[in-house]
XYZ file of C-alpha atoms in Angstrom:
390
model
C 0.000 0.000 0.000
C 1.288 3.518 -0.721
C 2.730 5.715 2.002
C 1.367 9.234 2.478
C 3.253 12.343 3.421
C 2.061 14.321 6.432
C 0.520 16.926 4.100
C -1.349 14.318 2.093
C -2.569 12.562 5.226
C -3.888 15.801 6.671
C -5.627 16.582 3.389
C -7.455 13.246 3.617
C -9.874 14.812 6.083
C -12.459 15.815 3.506
C -14.945 18.544 4.292
C -18.293 17.354 5.632
C -20.979 20.048 5.909
C -21.943 21.057 9.425
C -25.621 20.330 9.867
C -28.049 18.403 12.028
C -26.749 14.857 12.478
C -27.751 11.646 14.173
C -24.260 11.051 15.587
C -21.162 13.226 15.931
C -17.779 11.779 16.869
C -15.169 14.125 18.323
C -11.612 13.002 17.574
C -10.101 11.295 14.503
C -7.638 8.964 16.157
C -8.037 5.165 16.177
C -11.076 5.380 18.468
C -12.811 8.008 16.359
C -12.014 6.492 12.965
C -12.800 2.972 14.155
C -16.097 4.097 15.660
C -17.008 5.870 12.412
C -16.318 2.718 10.397
C -18.629 0.825 12.752
C -21.419 3.383 12.413
C -21.079 3.148 8.627
C -22.514 -0.362 8.841
C -25.841 1.028 10.059
C -28.276 1.832 7.229
C -29.250 5.462 6.714
C -27.405 6.905 9.686
C -26.143 10.490 9.407
C -22.809 11.000 11.132
C -19.528 12.904 10.953
C -16.174 13.085 12.735
C -14.816 16.416 13.989
C -11.058 16.733 14.432
C -9.266 19.811 15.780
C -6.049 18.976 13.919
C -5.192 16.203 11.501
C -6.212 12.582 11.309
C -4.100 10.749 13.896
C -2.865 14.022 15.398
C -1.721 12.472 18.692
C 0.405 9.890 16.880
C 2.006 12.599 14.764
C 3.173 14.189 18.033
C 4.941 11.093 19.315
C 8.721 11.347 19.747
C 10.484 10.319 16.558
C 11.826 7.112 18.142
C 8.554 5.944 19.780
C 7.062 2.711 18.472
C 3.915 0.731 19.191
C 4.392 -1.687 22.053
C 1.643 -3.964 20.703
C 2.856 -5.820 17.590
C 1.164 -5.532 14.224
C 0.935 -8.753 12.248
C -1.114 -9.753 9.220
C -2.983 -12.712 10.682
C -6.327 -11.632 9.193
C -6.674 -14.604 6.787
C -6.747 -16.883 9.829
C -9.437 -14.911 11.659
C -7.015 -13.090 13.939
C -7.244 -9.338 13.424
C -4.101 -7.226 13.581
C -3.935 -5.925 17.167
C -3.600 -2.335 15.990
C -6.219 -2.346 13.231
C -9.306 -0.139 13.456
C -11.373 -2.211 11.057
C -11.531 -5.942 10.547
C -10.053 -6.194 7.060
C -7.028 -3.925 7.324
C -3.596 -4.429 8.827
C -1.193 -1.670 9.896
C 1.587 -4.250 9.452
C 0.841 -4.463 5.736
C 0.376 -0.715 5.294
C 3.468 0.376 7.240
C 5.698 -2.634 6.629
C 6.529 -2.591 10.338
C 5.731 -4.891 13.245
C 5.999 -1.976 15.678
C 4.983 1.112 13.683
C 6.001 4.634 14.579
C 3.505 7.390 15.242
C 3.698 9.040 11.818
C 3.365 5.663 10.106
C 0.269 4.795 12.088
C -1.337 8.206 11.556
C -0.876 7.728 7.808
C -2.533 4.315 8.101
C -5.543 5.933 9.787
C -5.735 8.587 7.075
C -5.510 5.940 4.357
C -8.324 3.901 5.902
C -10.488 6.985 6.434
C -10.037 8.081 2.819
C -10.603 4.582 1.440
C -13.905 4.285 3.312
C -14.937 7.876 2.590
C -15.321 8.631 6.293
C -16.881 12.110 6.680
C -14.177 13.878 8.670
C -13.986 17.636 9.205
C -10.363 18.522 9.902
C -9.253 21.688 11.666
C -12.585 21.847 13.467
C -12.094 22.272 17.195
C -15.151 21.834 19.406
C -15.257 24.881 21.643
C -18.380 24.159 23.677
C -20.947 21.410 24.156
C -24.413 22.142 25.533
C -27.445 19.930 25.937
C -30.194 20.880 23.517
C -33.788 21.420 24.653
C -35.700 18.235 23.998
C -32.571 16.062 23.850
C -29.324 15.875 21.967
C -26.491 18.374 21.890
C -25.420 21.635 20.304
C -21.721 21.851 19.475
C -20.072 25.228 19.006
C -17.076 24.699 16.713
C -14.541 26.760 14.833
C -16.672 26.222 11.745
C -20.055 27.084 13.226
C -22.718 25.306 15.261
C -23.878 21.748 14.842
C -26.801 19.919 16.388
C -26.466 16.201 17.010
C -28.713 13.656 18.654
C -25.852 11.510 19.939
C -22.296 12.509 20.810
C -19.329 10.136 20.940
C -16.216 11.508 22.639
C -13.020 9.993 21.209
C -10.337 12.520 22.107
C -7.878 10.089 23.720
C -5.241 11.075 26.257
C -1.825 11.695 24.673
C -2.478 15.397 24.082
C -3.409 15.763 27.758
C -0.234 14.938 29.729
C -0.058 15.287 33.490
C 2.274 18.276 33.710
C 1.807 18.897 37.452
C 2.256 15.561 39.238
C 4.236 17.266 42.023
C 5.687 20.624 43.040
C 8.378 21.868 40.679
C 7.276 19.668 37.790
C 7.081 22.750 35.596
C 10.876 22.656 35.388
C 10.718 19.223 33.778
C 10.026 18.277 30.142
C 7.240 15.707 29.787
C 7.462 12.695 27.479
C 4.563 14.096 25.429
C 6.516 17.303 24.787
C 9.502 15.561 23.193
C 9.964 15.682 19.410
C 13.119 13.543 19.313
C 15.319 12.095 22.043
C 18.337 13.163 20.020
C 17.727 16.687 21.358
C 18.738 15.451 24.840
C 22.458 15.501 24.144
C 23.820 15.844 27.690
C 25.739 12.752 28.853
C 23.487 12.007 31.833
C 19.717 12.287 32.410
C 17.216 11.429 35.124
C 13.781 10.061 34.219
C 10.883 10.008 36.692
C 8.296 7.246 36.236
C 8.484 3.474 35.906
C 5.635 2.703 33.500
C 5.668 2.711 29.707
C 6.568 6.336 28.996
C 9.238 6.514 31.702
C 10.786 3.206 30.711
C 10.711 4.107 27.015
C 12.378 7.460 27.678
C 15.184 5.699 29.551
C 15.562 3.061 26.832
C 15.756 5.600 24.013
C 18.337 7.717 25.833
C 20.507 4.697 26.605
C 20.348 3.689 22.933
C 21.712 7.138 22.077
C 24.690 6.538 24.364
C 23.488 8.535 27.378
C 23.632 7.279 30.956
C 20.266 7.341 32.707
C 18.926 7.196 36.250
C 15.326 5.926 36.270
C 13.334 6.760 39.404
C 10.426 4.350 39.822
C 7.968 3.905 42.670
C 7.938 0.151 42.099
C 8.907 -2.509 39.627
C 6.251 -2.780 36.942
C 7.915 -5.652 35.146
C 8.875 -8.340 37.675
C 7.273 -11.794 37.710
C 4.855 -10.820 40.473
C 3.270 -8.053 38.414
C 0.145 -8.498 36.344
C 0.910 -9.400 32.744
C -1.911 -7.169 31.545
C 0.000 -4.395 29.717
C -2.560 -1.938 31.059
C -1.115 -2.569 34.531
C 2.525 -3.452 33.936
C 5.195 -3.086 31.286
C 4.489 -4.811 27.998
C 6.762 -7.700 26.968
C 8.165 -5.495 24.202
C 9.255 -2.841 26.715
C 10.499 -5.373 29.265
C 12.848 -6.891 26.714
C 14.196 -3.500 25.687
C 14.610 -2.468 29.327
C 16.721 -5.546 30.075
C 18.876 -4.736 27.055
C 19.365 -1.190 28.377
C 20.367 -2.551 31.799
C 22.915 -4.849 30.151
C 24.751 -1.813 28.755
C 25.639 -0.654 32.272
C 24.367 2.831 31.433
C 20.983 2.478 33.148
C 20.490 2.723 36.918
C 17.016 1.990 38.315
C 16.079 3.319 41.759
C 13.008 1.659 43.258
C 10.727 3.125 45.898
C 11.323 6.625 44.546
C 8.051 8.416 45.258
C 9.010 11.852 43.940
C 7.195 14.733 45.649
C 9.166 17.790 44.543
C 11.836 19.121 42.207
C 13.801 22.216 43.195
C 16.639 24.211 41.665
C 19.751 24.279 43.820
C 22.117 27.215 44.296
C 24.471 25.901 41.626
C 21.801 25.916 38.958
C 21.228 22.174 38.984
C 18.111 20.290 40.023
C 17.361 18.400 43.221
C 14.726 15.659 43.134
C 13.036 14.971 46.481
C 11.304 11.720 47.472
C 8.632 11.207 50.109
C 10.996 9.114 52.253
C 13.554 11.941 52.561
C 15.963 10.775 49.892
C 17.077 13.138 47.165
C 19.031 13.016 43.930
C 20.877 15.807 42.145
C 20.837 16.284 38.386
C 22.551 18.764 36.108
C 19.727 18.540 33.561
C 15.976 18.971 34.171
C 14.468 15.583 35.051
C 12.258 14.065 32.371
C 8.649 13.287 33.317
C 7.396 9.835 32.416
C 4.488 10.343 34.794
C 1.630 9.647 32.409
C -1.496 11.515 31.420
C -4.481 13.138 33.058
C -7.193 10.781 34.260
C -10.074 11.230 31.876
C -7.810 12.597 29.151
C -9.658 14.701 26.612
C -12.981 13.895 28.266
C -12.103 16.552 30.830
C -12.911 19.113 28.166
C -16.575 18.398 28.936
C -16.070 17.349 32.548
C -19.507 18.479 33.741
C -21.243 16.017 31.422
C -19.677 12.966 33.095
C -19.947 11.427 36.533
C -16.523 10.953 38.169
C -15.637 8.417 40.849
C -13.415 8.940 43.888
C -10.331 7.952 41.859
C -11.008 10.613 39.242
C -12.207 8.134 36.617
C -15.302 8.493 34.439
C -18.307 6.415 35.477
C -20.020 4.780 32.488
C -23.010 2.570 31.881
C -22.387 -1.001 30.733
C -22.674 0.341 27.162
C -20.144 3.153 27.670
C -22.742 5.910 27.991
C -22.419 8.785 30.433
C -24.407 8.086 33.605
C -25.049 11.824 33.897
C -25.842 12.816 30.311
C -27.982 10.501 28.151
C -26.777 10.220 24.559
C -23.129 10.936 25.374
C -20.720 8.013 24.878
C -17.003 7.518 25.527
C -14.725 5.445 23.289
C -10.981 4.967 23.486
C -8.305 4.408 26.115
C -10.182 6.045 29.009
C -12.947 3.414 29.046
C -12.911 1.302 32.212
C -15.308 -1.195 33.737
C -14.342 -2.397 37.209
C -11.031 -4.229 36.710
C -11.104 -4.081 32.909
C -9.035 -1.298 31.366
C -9.526 -0.736 27.635
C -6.494 1.450 26.984
C -5.109 -0.413 23.970
C -6.583 -0.425 20.466
C -7.199 -4.167 20.488
C -9.184 -3.649 23.696
C -11.263 -0.542 23.095
C -12.213 -1.490 19.534
C -14.273 -4.314 21.051
C -16.580 -1.632 22.470
C -17.450 0.016 19.138
C -20.286 -2.366 18.251
C -21.840 -2.037 21.720
C -22.058 1.730 21.359
C -23.316 1.525 17.773
C -25.957 -1.060 18.705
C -27.231 1.134 21.517
C -27.551 4.113 19.199
C -29.222 1.970 16.521
C -31.753 0.766 19.072
C -32.721 4.321 19.964
C -32.890 5.367 16.323
C -34.848 2.200 15.507
C -32.254 1.176 12.915
C -31.427 -2.425 12.001
C -28.135 -3.297 13.753
C -27.737 -6.864 12.486
C -24.727 -5.896 10.334
C -22.760 -5.293 13.526
C -22.970 -8.946 14.552
C -22.651 -10.984 11.375
C -20.219 -11.596 8.537
C -16.814 -10.027 8.109
C -17.955 -6.894 9.919
C -18.038 -8.451 13.384
C -15.190 -8.501 15.861
C -15.194 -11.876 17.570
C -13.172 -12.804 20.655
C -10.114 -12.883 18.419
C -11.384 -10.853 15.510
C -13.438 -13.729 14.138
C -17.062 -14.085 15.200
C -17.124 -17.777 14.260
C -14.007 -18.875 16.153
C -15.859 -20.468 19.043
C -19.175 -20.509 20.843
C -19.830 -19.482 24.429
C -16.222 -18.393 24.753
C -15.069 -16.618 27.906
C -11.520 -15.934 26.732
């Protein structure tokens, strides 16, 4: 399949007229594009996707060296969908030619799929305000005018919403999501705060560039006692790379480092303070691998969601807001008890549930969501087994 330049990929977001719609999706990342492809299976439904930037904008902002931790593989002919695909027939592995695609590669894949399926995407259309309409539905104030929609699906993700204030003095520190390339960090030694995926990846990339790195982690997220769910611990891909970095002798990992403050010392360097009284000095600003805001982009319309004591969004069993009927959440922020849907292969399983709920309320036939090639089964194949709990 052909590769697209960034300009061509951005131009793939064709203009869709702002009008009264049945469903509006906000965000054209994997959740938004995948949800749109699912809605397209419903007969006669009027829908559009609004995107403030370009298709796959968050992925285009990844550091140059960042790669998917979930592998892409073309197992589709055997009923096993590519883990990173947003529709059942495609494979990012085939499109990008990579098992672990980079951000720009994956964004171009999304743009290619959106163009090929004629997904109605309005690019450069930031939603500025959402209000509930009298009699039901929503009115969206956007950069391109107002739009009324009966149902609203929020698919804004989390990468563009980093946690920049995890502790006092964090404003001195560059966050993983603010890095364009790790090659810009050319000092010989760096300190990284955070032991999950972004912190570990930052340390790995810097070690690969010949730097020495101190990684401050509250706990090990990769030992044999940890959960093997990559939503809770390091993925196998990152574990393997981390062990390789340790073998170089240029990576030091400090466990139990609950960082509570960063200060600037009299010499112009930085002092990192832990809750237990320990501290570490660094000549360069520490790098934050401390993750993203709970709720991610959904905090843009925070009043329309119910939030639990942990700062997470409370959803119905069909991913609808428990506070605002007709508002749905798709993407990495979806959680149900102990299930965390923060990977594409996880949250794409929720698309049909949301679409079926909307179809029910619109009195539209939803059978296409459950049969044929258009149905995600337990492993991407609806006929693989019966009564399966895996």
